[in-house]
XYZ file of C-alpha atoms in Angstrom:
665
model
C 220.262 54.379 -41.782
C 222.633 54.336 -44.740
C 226.082 55.897 -44.560
C 225.039 58.660 -46.968
C 221.952 59.438 -44.889
C 224.057 59.614 -41.746
C 226.385 62.175 -43.307
C 223.484 64.313 -44.504
C 221.578 64.192 -41.222
C 222.715 66.994 -38.879
C 221.133 65.212 -35.918
C 223.335 62.180 -36.603
C 226.466 64.333 -36.472
C 225.417 65.639 -33.071
C 225.403 62.107 -31.700
C 229.220 62.034 -31.671
C 230.458 62.315 -28.063
C 231.814 65.834 -27.351
C 232.564 65.110 -23.705
C 235.969 63.531 -24.273
C 237.374 66.999 -25.041
C 235.892 68.787 -22.008
C 238.544 70.978 -20.326
C 239.700 69.885 -16.883
C 239.253 73.361 -15.431
C 235.670 74.609 -15.844
C 234.456 78.103 -15.012
C 230.870 77.461 -13.903
C 228.338 80.020 -15.043
C 225.083 79.914 -13.124
C 222.092 81.756 -14.492
C 218.588 81.821 -13.039
C 216.200 83.354 -15.543
C 212.799 83.050 -17.157
C 213.435 82.874 -20.880
C 211.257 84.684 -23.447
C 208.809 82.592 -25.463
C 210.451 83.407 -28.812
C 214.016 82.344 -28.083
C 216.772 81.592 -30.570
C 216.789 78.075 -32.048
C 219.890 77.087 -30.025
C 218.407 78.370 -26.776
C 218.126 75.592 -24.136
C 214.693 76.808 -23.030
C 213.208 76.493 -26.508
C 214.928 73.157 -27.068
C 213.437 71.829 -23.812
C 209.912 72.928 -24.742
C 210.232 71.541 -28.278
C 211.429 68.221 -26.855
C 208.460 67.937 -24.478
C 206.101 68.767 -27.345
C 207.538 65.796 -29.236
C 207.197 63.649 -26.117
C 203.556 64.719 -25.812
C 202.929 63.663 -29.422
C 204.827 60.404 -28.788
C 207.025 61.282 -31.725
C 210.501 61.131 -30.177
C 213.392 59.501 -32.018
C 215.852 58.763 -29.221
C 218.779 58.667 -31.634
C 218.199 62.028 -33.347
C 216.022 63.986 -30.898
C 218.062 63.423 -27.717
C 221.656 63.319 -26.555
C 221.460 59.551 -26.042
C 224.857 57.912 -25.701
C 225.736 55.462 -28.474
C 226.750 53.020 -25.707
C 223.149 52.713 -24.440
C 221.940 49.107 -24.587
C 218.730 48.126 -26.461
C 217.141 47.105 -23.140
C 217.843 50.531 -21.647
C 216.479 52.223 -24.787
C 213.189 50.375 -24.326
C 213.027 51.443 -20.673
C 213.618 55.081 -21.625
C 210.963 54.908 -24.351
C 208.384 53.566 -21.861
C 209.258 56.320 -19.401
C 208.746 58.976 -22.068
C 205.364 57.449 -22.944
C 204.297 57.832 -19.298
C 205.556 61.412 -19.330
C 203.433 62.104 -22.439
C 200.300 61.281 -20.454
C 201.344 63.683 -17.661
C 201.969 66.490 -20.154
C 198.317 66.524 -21.209
C 197.246 69.156 -23.730
C 197.883 72.445 -21.901
C 200.440 74.877 -23.403
C 204.018 74.693 -22.171
C 206.291 77.614 -21.300
C 209.880 78.031 -20.111
C 210.301 78.622 -16.378
C 213.603 78.740 -14.508
C 216.843 77.853 -16.318
C 220.271 77.072 -14.927
C 223.344 76.929 -17.160
C 226.713 75.397 -16.330
C 228.947 75.764 -19.379
C 227.950 72.859 -21.673
C 225.281 71.503 -19.304
C 221.878 73.001 -18.596
C 218.785 72.360 -16.499
C 215.438 73.766 -17.629
C 212.143 73.768 -15.749
C 209.192 73.778 -18.152
C 205.794 74.863 -16.846
C 202.403 73.527 -17.804
C 200.636 76.726 -16.829
C 197.525 76.841 -18.999
C 194.028 76.861 -17.582
C 192.613 77.919 -14.228
C 192.720 74.688 -12.224
C 195.777 74.443 -9.914
C 195.414 70.676 -10.123
C 196.365 70.856 -13.794
C 199.519 72.908 -13.186
C 202.846 71.086 -13.304
C 206.582 71.645 -13.737
C 208.779 69.305 -15.784
C 212.592 69.289 -15.433
C 214.662 68.735 -18.577
C 218.421 68.154 -18.586
C 220.410 69.267 -21.649
C 223.931 69.017 -23.014
C 225.593 71.204 -25.635
C 227.166 69.467 -28.588
C 228.682 71.245 -31.585
C 227.151 74.546 -30.377
C 223.684 72.935 -30.314
C 221.679 72.065 -27.209
C 220.180 68.571 -26.995
C 217.875 67.187 -24.286
C 218.930 64.217 -22.211
C 216.682 61.222 -22.901
C 215.717 60.709 -19.248
C 213.734 63.571 -17.596
C 215.540 65.427 -14.799
C 218.680 63.351 -15.344
C 221.909 63.303 -17.331
C 221.774 59.526 -17.373
C 222.777 57.849 -20.657
C 224.413 60.924 -22.228
C 228.032 59.934 -21.602
C 228.839 62.135 -18.589
C 230.462 59.151 -16.870
C 233.625 59.743 -18.914
C 234.848 62.574 -16.692
C 234.651 62.866 -12.917
C 234.293 66.668 -13.065
C 231.398 66.403 -15.459
C 229.711 63.778 -13.305
C 229.829 66.058 -10.258
C 228.453 69.028 -12.181
C 225.674 66.881 -13.618
C 224.718 65.623 -10.132
C 224.578 69.198 -8.837
C 222.219 70.201 -11.655
C 220.050 67.107 -11.096
C 219.688 67.902 -7.400
C 218.890 71.520 -8.237
C 216.159 70.439 -10.672
C 214.444 68.251 -8.060
C 214.527 71.008 -5.404
C 213.564 73.844 -7.727
C 210.741 71.822 -9.300
C 208.898 71.860 -5.957
C 209.549 75.581 -5.459
C 208.419 76.512 -8.976
C 205.279 74.389 -8.748
C 204.190 75.993 -5.474
C 204.835 79.428 -6.910
C 202.909 78.548 -10.070
C 199.888 77.328 -8.114
C 199.866 80.363 -5.829
C 199.770 82.658 -8.868
C 196.908 80.778 -10.521
C 194.050 82.120 -8.374
C 194.953 85.772 -8.953
C 195.547 85.184 -12.655
C 192.121 83.601 -12.823
C 190.485 86.652 -11.221
C 192.355 88.967 -13.597
C 191.142 86.959 -16.611
C 187.581 87.002 -15.301
C 187.661 90.783 -14.710
C 188.674 91.287 -18.356
C 185.329 89.745 -19.373
C 183.005 90.387 -16.439
C 183.230 93.072 -13.753
C 181.996 92.814 -10.163
C 179.792 95.874 -10.718
C 177.998 94.070 -13.547
C 177.460 91.002 -11.390
C 175.814 93.209 -8.774
C 173.627 95.132 -11.226
C 172.413 92.253 -13.434
C 168.983 90.757 -12.939
C 168.397 87.014 -13.042
C 167.512 87.021 -16.742
C 170.756 88.771 -17.642
C 172.710 86.235 -15.575
C 170.988 83.374 -17.394
C 171.589 84.894 -20.836
C 175.260 85.607 -20.117
C 175.750 82.053 -18.863
C 174.243 80.468 -21.976
C 176.305 82.716 -24.257
C 179.494 81.894 -22.339
C 178.806 78.153 -22.516
C 178.040 78.241 -26.235
C 181.153 80.325 -26.978
C 183.525 78.362 -24.727
C 184.139 81.537 -22.688
C 185.688 80.000 -19.566
C 186.503 83.255 -17.682
C 182.941 84.609 -17.935
C 181.404 81.276 -16.923
C 183.731 81.025 -13.914
C 182.796 84.549 -12.876
C 179.105 83.633 -13.035
C 179.533 80.542 -10.850
C 181.352 82.411 -8.079
C 184.898 83.089 -9.252
C 184.841 86.826 -8.416
C 183.537 86.547 -4.867
C 185.713 87.677 -1.960
C 185.186 84.179 -0.600
C 185.050 81.367 -3.120
C 182.245 78.770 -2.803
C 183.033 75.764 -0.620
C 182.882 73.467 -3.651
C 184.921 75.822 -5.824
C 187.426 73.193 -6.952
C 184.554 71.109 -8.366
C 182.982 74.129 -10.073
C 186.259 75.243 -11.603
C 187.237 71.805 -12.825
C 183.858 70.956 -14.354
C 183.349 74.359 -16.059
C 186.841 74.490 -17.508
C 186.750 70.902 -18.788
C 183.325 71.317 -20.419
C 183.874 74.699 -22.070
C 187.334 73.914 -23.395
C 186.166 70.652 -24.996
C 182.660 71.532 -26.132
C 182.458 68.949 -28.903
C 183.435 66.144 -26.501
C 181.654 67.373 -23.368
C 180.138 64.935 -20.878
C 176.449 64.021 -21.359
C 175.504 66.352 -18.476
C 177.262 69.382 -20.006
C 176.472 68.659 -23.662
C 173.050 70.433 -23.590
C 174.800 73.680 -22.596
C 177.936 73.611 -24.734
C 177.532 71.396 -27.825
C 177.236 73.502 -31.014
C 174.322 71.509 -32.457
C 172.036 71.694 -29.429
C 169.136 74.181 -29.534
C 168.614 75.818 -26.135
C 166.596 78.677 -24.628
C 165.774 80.175 -21.211
C 162.135 79.283 -20.480
C 161.733 80.418 -16.871
C 163.279 83.126 -14.658
C 162.447 83.988 -11.053
C 164.151 86.748 -9.070
C 163.382 88.145 -5.604
C 166.441 90.398 -5.435
C 168.785 88.202 -3.393
C 167.965 84.781 -4.789
C 166.280 83.258 -7.795
C 166.372 80.544 -10.410
C 166.297 80.049 -14.134
C 165.442 77.053 -16.304
C 166.926 76.147 -19.667
C 165.030 73.951 -22.122
C 167.119 72.200 -24.750
C 166.685 69.964 -27.767
C 169.636 67.774 -28.725
C 169.199 66.496 -32.303
C 171.600 63.637 -31.554
C 169.169 62.192 -29.027
C 170.355 60.854 -25.691
C 172.274 57.800 -24.589
C 174.480 55.798 -26.919
C 174.575 52.570 -28.889
C 171.473 50.385 -28.751
C 170.211 52.404 -25.746
C 170.192 55.651 -27.682
C 166.854 57.479 -27.487
C 165.306 59.822 -30.065
C 165.528 63.589 -29.481
C 163.106 65.256 -27.078
C 162.913 68.597 -25.308
C 164.348 68.484 -21.779
C 164.897 71.039 -19.009
C 167.771 71.917 -16.646
C 167.195 74.095 -13.557
C 169.728 76.470 -11.964
C 169.516 78.197 -8.579
C 170.791 81.747 -8.094
C 171.999 83.481 -4.941
C 173.910 86.602 -3.972
C 177.140 86.135 -2.027
C 178.070 88.153 1.060
C 179.558 90.840 -1.230
C 176.247 91.006 -3.196
C 177.563 89.298 -6.330
C 175.171 87.023 -8.190
C 176.308 83.411 -8.288
C 174.926 80.439 -10.220
C 174.817 77.223 -8.209
C 175.371 74.390 -10.660
C 173.167 71.282 -10.485
C 174.837 68.203 -8.999
C 174.856 66.478 -12.410
C 177.174 69.182 -13.789
C 179.630 68.779 -10.917
C 179.711 64.995 -10.979
C 181.784 62.927 -13.395
C 178.963 60.366 -13.477
C 176.953 60.085 -16.720
C 173.719 62.012 -17.015
C 170.761 59.835 -16.071
C 168.075 59.950 -18.753
C 165.163 57.937 -17.467
C 161.507 58.371 -18.328
C 159.683 58.648 -15.027
C 156.060 57.473 -14.813
C 153.323 60.030 -14.348
C 152.953 63.613 -15.457
C 156.088 65.513 -16.437
C 156.586 68.408 -13.963
C 158.389 70.338 -16.711
C 155.594 69.966 -19.284
C 154.730 73.678 -19.282
C 158.389 74.625 -19.702
C 158.770 72.145 -22.562
C 155.811 73.756 -24.320
C 157.422 77.174 -23.775
C 160.579 76.105 -25.660
C 159.468 76.825 -29.283
C 158.473 80.428 -28.568
C 161.563 81.052 -26.401
C 163.885 79.576 -29.011
C 162.141 81.435 -31.842
C 162.516 84.730 -29.942
C 166.283 84.358 -30.254
C 166.301 82.645 -33.685
C 163.903 84.259 -36.114
C 162.002 82.089 -38.544
C 163.288 82.098 -42.129
C 160.272 81.882 -44.468
C 161.344 81.966 -48.112
C 159.723 83.635 -51.112
C 159.663 80.401 -53.144
C 159.363 76.686 -52.500
C 162.686 76.148 -54.287
C 164.419 78.566 -51.910
C 163.200 76.851 -48.735
C 164.190 73.478 -50.222
C 167.723 74.783 -50.805
C 167.866 76.225 -47.278
C 166.728 72.905 -45.789
C 169.238 70.759 -47.688
C 172.028 73.281 -47.115
C 171.471 73.275 -43.341
C 171.576 69.459 -43.248
C 174.764 69.176 -45.278
C 176.494 71.947 -43.290
C 175.572 70.180 -40.067
C 173.826 73.360 -38.835
C 170.870 72.292 -36.692
C 169.881 75.853 -35.763
C 169.543 76.808 -39.441
C 167.664 73.562 -40.038
C 165.165 74.281 -37.242
C 164.790 77.875 -38.480
C 163.231 76.546 -41.703
C 160.488 74.748 -39.732
C 156.955 76.056 -39.281
C 156.500 76.391 -35.478
C 153.441 78.619 -35.625
C 151.037 76.111 -34.026
C 149.814 76.211 -30.430
C 152.549 75.655 -27.781
C 151.967 71.914 -27.308
C 151.826 71.258 -31.074
C 154.832 73.526 -31.701
C 156.859 71.576 -29.134
C 155.957 68.332 -30.895
C 156.935 69.912 -34.219
C 160.352 70.790 -32.760
C 160.849 67.219 -31.607
C 159.741 65.861 -34.987
C 162.197 68.207 -36.695
C 165.002 66.932 -34.491
C 163.998 63.359 -35.252
C 164.177 64.034 -38.975
C 167.703 65.330 -38.390
C 168.418 62.254 -36.281
C 167.069 60.054 -39.068
C 169.567 61.533 -41.510
C 172.604 61.769 -39.251
C 172.081 59.080 -36.610
C 174.023 56.432 -38.538
C 177.225 58.444 -38.685
C 178.321 62.064 -38.740
C 179.288 61.808 -42.431
C 175.696 61.442 -43.692
C 174.480 63.696 -46.518
C 171.143 64.583 -48.096
C 170.582 65.038 -51.837
C 167.528 66.642 -53.484
C 166.587 64.330 -56.344
C 163.162 65.546 -57.459
C 160.765 68.349 -56.612
C 157.078 69.023 -57.141
C 155.087 72.160 -56.212
C 151.285 72.464 -56.225
C 149.984 75.946 -55.352
C 150.630 76.263 -51.574
C 152.329 72.890 -51.007
C 155.495 71.248 -52.290
C 157.516 68.070 -51.771
C 161.164 67.212 -52.371
C 162.472 63.655 -52.623
C 165.485 63.340 -50.354
C 168.225 60.767 -50.872
C 170.422 60.196 -47.845
C 173.761 58.426 -48.078
C 177.149 58.233 -46.422
C 180.420 58.652 -48.338
C 181.582 55.190 -47.343
C 178.339 53.662 -48.705
C 177.544 55.926 -51.655
C 175.651 53.211 -53.609
C 172.866 52.616 -51.119
C 169.578 54.384 -51.834
C 167.321 55.759 -49.086
C 164.498 57.892 -50.499
C 161.926 59.810 -48.450
C 159.760 62.949 -48.869
C 160.233 66.412 -47.354
C 157.144 68.652 -47.400
C 156.872 72.433 -47.539
C 153.869 74.793 -47.290
C 153.234 78.462 -47.996
C 151.632 80.872 -45.545
C 151.196 84.632 -45.624
C 154.817 84.987 -44.392
C 156.314 82.676 -47.019
C 157.355 79.081 -47.612
C 158.472 76.901 -44.677
C 159.222 73.269 -43.955
C 156.543 71.080 -42.343
C 158.247 68.590 -39.972
C 154.990 66.631 -39.703
C 152.921 67.178 -42.822
C 149.160 66.753 -42.633
C 147.142 64.586 -45.013
C 145.967 67.804 -46.675
C 149.588 68.677 -47.480
C 150.540 65.188 -48.675
C 147.512 64.344 -50.805
C 148.236 66.523 -53.917
C 151.628 64.843 -54.336
C 150.801 61.179 -53.682
C 150.647 59.947 -57.308
C 153.722 61.923 -58.401
C 155.660 60.743 -55.368
C 154.963 57.041 -55.975
C 156.031 57.283 -59.615
C 159.240 59.151 -58.790
C 160.191 56.782 -56.014
C 159.954 53.829 -58.401
C 162.011 55.623 -61.049
C 164.711 56.892 -58.708
C 165.232 53.638 -56.832
C 167.483 52.472 -59.695
C 168.440 55.696 -61.422
C 169.215 58.195 -58.642
C 173.013 57.958 -58.930
C 173.004 58.358 -62.722
C 170.746 61.393 -62.370
C 172.969 63.003 -59.764
C 176.138 62.461 -61.810
C 174.652 63.482 -65.162
C 176.164 66.964 -64.903
C 179.683 65.609 -64.237
C 181.789 65.317 -67.429
C 183.436 61.922 -67.983
C 187.129 61.729 -68.914
C 187.504 59.031 -71.557
C 190.444 56.667 -72.052
C 193.361 58.322 -73.918
C 191.396 61.568 -74.205
C 193.390 64.726 -74.818
C 193.592 66.554 -71.517
C 194.547 70.191 -72.055
C 195.490 71.875 -68.801
C 193.286 74.869 -67.906
C 194.851 78.245 -67.158
C 196.035 78.870 -63.609
C 193.302 81.458 -63.033
C 190.585 79.111 -64.292
C 191.851 76.245 -62.117
C 192.077 78.489 -59.079
C 188.484 79.688 -59.584
C 187.189 76.136 -60.053
C 188.747 74.922 -56.784
C 187.640 78.076 -54.979
C 184.044 77.420 -56.100
C 184.298 73.798 -54.942
C 185.604 74.808 -51.494
C 182.850 77.402 -51.174
C 180.126 74.894 -52.089
C 181.562 72.354 -49.648
C 181.537 74.902 -46.823
C 177.891 75.775 -47.604
C 176.964 72.103 -47.709
C 175.668 72.581 -51.251
C 176.192 69.141 -52.746
C 174.515 70.025 -56.054
C 176.774 73.068 -56.569
C 179.823 70.989 -55.616
C 178.862 68.363 -58.212
C 178.922 71.144 -60.803
C 182.649 71.688 -60.191
C 183.885 68.105 -60.643
C 184.401 65.501 -63.349
C 184.981 61.755 -63.180
C 186.757 58.892 -64.893
C 185.221 56.372 -67.290
C 185.293 53.283 -65.065
C 182.859 50.926 -63.327
C 183.261 52.381 -59.823
C 183.715 55.961 -60.988
C 180.309 57.248 -59.865
C 180.516 55.790 -56.368
C 184.112 56.963 -55.933
C 183.282 60.494 -57.073
C 180.317 60.682 -54.672
C 182.406 59.230 -51.856
C 185.246 61.712 -52.225
C 182.907 64.641 -52.731
C 180.940 63.535 -49.669
C 184.083 63.578 -47.570
C 184.879 67.056 -48.912
C 181.559 68.350 -47.576
C 181.390 66.457 -44.286
C 185.010 67.349 -43.609
C 184.162 71.048 -43.907
C 181.473 70.893 -41.194
C 183.613 71.127 -38.072
C 186.664 72.948 -39.412
C 187.109 76.231 -37.554
C 189.731 77.574 -39.961
C 188.563 77.651 -43.607
C 190.714 76.085 -46.300
C 192.767 78.471 -48.435
C 194.495 78.132 -51.803
C 198.263 78.095 -51.307
C 199.697 77.566 -54.795
C 198.861 76.600 -58.379
C 201.077 74.294 -60.469
C 200.625 74.221 -64.266
C 201.348 71.007 -66.163
C 200.617 69.602 -69.611
C 197.421 67.678 -68.846
C 196.518 69.101 -65.452
C 196.711 72.316 -63.528
C 196.952 71.338 -59.861
C 195.791 73.599 -57.030
C 197.429 73.206 -53.619
C 195.271 73.940 -50.573
C 196.123 74.558 -46.926
C 193.417 73.032 -44.756
C 192.915 71.526 -41.320
C 191.286 68.343 -40.161
C 188.566 68.417 -37.491
C 191.200 67.794 -34.785
C 193.118 70.907 -35.893
C 196.047 69.131 -37.551
C 197.135 70.567 -40.913
C 196.481 68.834 -44.229
C 197.850 69.666 -47.670
C 195.582 68.319 -50.436
C 196.300 68.820 -54.119
C 193.300 69.225 -56.435
C 193.910 68.151 -60.082
C 191.924 70.349 -62.493
C 191.387 69.386 -66.129
C 189.714 71.207 -69.023
C 186.501 69.490 -70.186
C 183.890 70.409 -72.799
C 181.932 71.970 -69.904
C 184.905 73.978 -68.669
C 187.544 73.372 -65.960
C 186.614 70.629 -63.502
C 188.269 69.007 -60.474
C 188.982 65.307 -60.981
C 187.612 64.517 -57.540
C 188.322 60.772 -57.746
C 192.061 61.368 -57.773
C 192.620 62.589 -54.208
C 196.242 63.469 -53.457
C 197.981 64.849 -50.365
C 201.479 66.041 -49.566
C 202.446 63.984 -46.538
C 205.156 62.154 -44.651
C 202.644 59.446 -43.710
C 203.571 56.104 -45.252
C 199.983 54.899 -45.695
C 199.033 58.173 -47.416
C 202.019 57.710 -49.744
C 200.560 54.409 -50.933
C 197.088 55.944 -51.304
C 198.607 58.631 -53.551
C 200.374 55.946 -55.549
C 197.161 53.930 -55.917
C 195.194 57.005 -57.058
C 197.779 57.756 -59.746
C 197.849 54.136 -60.936
C 194.049 54.175 -61.325
C 194.364 57.447 -63.246
C 196.962 55.876 -65.540
C 194.685 52.902 -66.285
C 191.611 55.080 -66.901
C 193.346 57.766 -69.004
C 196.996 57.363 -70.012
C 200.454 56.911 -68.530
C 201.461 60.370 -69.761
C 198.657 62.157 -67.907
C 199.423 60.227 -64.701
C 203.122 61.091 -65.029
C 202.208 64.750 -65.503
C 200.146 64.781 -62.330
C 202.882 62.905 -60.448
C 205.324 65.694 -61.325
C 202.899 68.304 -59.977
C 202.459 66.307 -56.764
C 206.258 66.159 -56.385
C 206.433 69.959 -56.665
C 203.675 70.301 -54.074
C 205.432 67.875 -51.712
C 208.714 69.799 -52.024
C 206.986 73.096 -51.260
C 205.327 71.649 -48.144
C 208.604 70.078 -46.986
C 210.469 73.376 -47.380
C 207.801 75.273 -45.420
C 207.696 72.741 -42.581
C 209.616 73.650 -39.423
């Protein structure tokens, strides 16, 4: 760090040792309190929690984030860093809150609780030692210890520090026991907010099954725990297994174990296909169709309808309770083996289409073009339920079940290679009551590769629907047209797709669009990306005049759409920056893991109106690799257009970066 940077960095100033001026006579002030969540910035409780959050993210700078003594040797620094890495694993992902705090003048001891969730095994208490320097609290680098903060300079300080360290170790045990004892009652209170004991007594088996599926799909942990026995006067003997497995699966639905995935994964289609109830006991069966298939790697199997069975019983206090199958309680992978002989669940498998359709109405469209758009939109949004809703499942039960499996295998065909796959409609032909669309599938990272195949639709009295397995009668009217189009599109599909995208020529005048026009253009692009409408998104972008321009534009646009699939919080426009050649639109968005991202969309005026230059992808960031990606994008822009236009966009990116930096905590 340079001398100038040291002077400007407030954390560096706090590294100077304040302990040499500690008064000999100290009036000890002892406080035992639970601090409020929204404490002042200099509050030791908040500082302790913020420090552990940095530890959890493995983002601690020992020099600026802790009260580390400047006399600490490099070897000791490495030891401390390794210890903090181990602590990060113990912290897990549950929320942290301030527990008991003890203050002694310029020293403090804080107990931080990991109190989230319902499983007592996940509860923990973490002691943090702190020292006050220049009116600011700083955590000691070693948990539960004042080691390496310079307290060895004064005997009085050393004694006070030892007293606080001993207190932390004793009180940690007390707080943890108290925390665990409170967990069970808190769990019951949370369950009662969602599900009352009177409802559990009055429900029939079908209502229990429906509530369980809804809770699993919604990640509603309290309701699911109530349904598996959490409200009973006496908890089930295997309650710890039930609690742990339900909470883990419902809180991490996208990464659930293979056994739980059929019940919680958003893409899986599921329906209750059997219910039996004799008043005090019963069962229900859930059939499911996972479009991702089963297994993994080279052992991955195509999608097929499968069934899970659940037993029901009333407890001594007459509350219904679901007894989970062993596979859901075990950490072992789900066994997916094809057994020889007749399938005992064959009748339930055939019941799946009608049961699923009862909860998800078919969506016949008035025109062939409309059902084509619905089909492609569902694929590109990653919405398997909407995709299956376009399918014609009107055949007899056995044939309808096969149609469901064929539909899932078409989905699997598109998306099995990687989650970023997309489908483009390239050509379309309708003949009276039948139609076919030529589908091009590609991934953003391999946007040049062509993969053409037909998608057939038919019209009935209800309207147009997709045929997962078209008959010869459906295919025959389109055979000649299809062969000719396949030959044409094999070489020309990318040029056709990009024909509507204006090309920015070298040294072309680039007048910046108005702020309102740029805002609307980016808003339309975000909306199309969220809908999975690749054709509409293409209508909002332009590209550069270079050899790799088409592939780069498709790649970046593909990532725009696939990135919007799993984002729970929609992107919003944060600011608009007007320049000479560009008007840049800043967007607040989140990645699929929930972390924030701050892209900047450059908008330029073309002969077709304002368009986003999608090839030039820029982000405000502190990430070094992203900095170089921004630099590379601007250098390519300079080569393809002019140095002046690149400089203009660089200035807008600088304004965006400053705004993000100022807003960051």
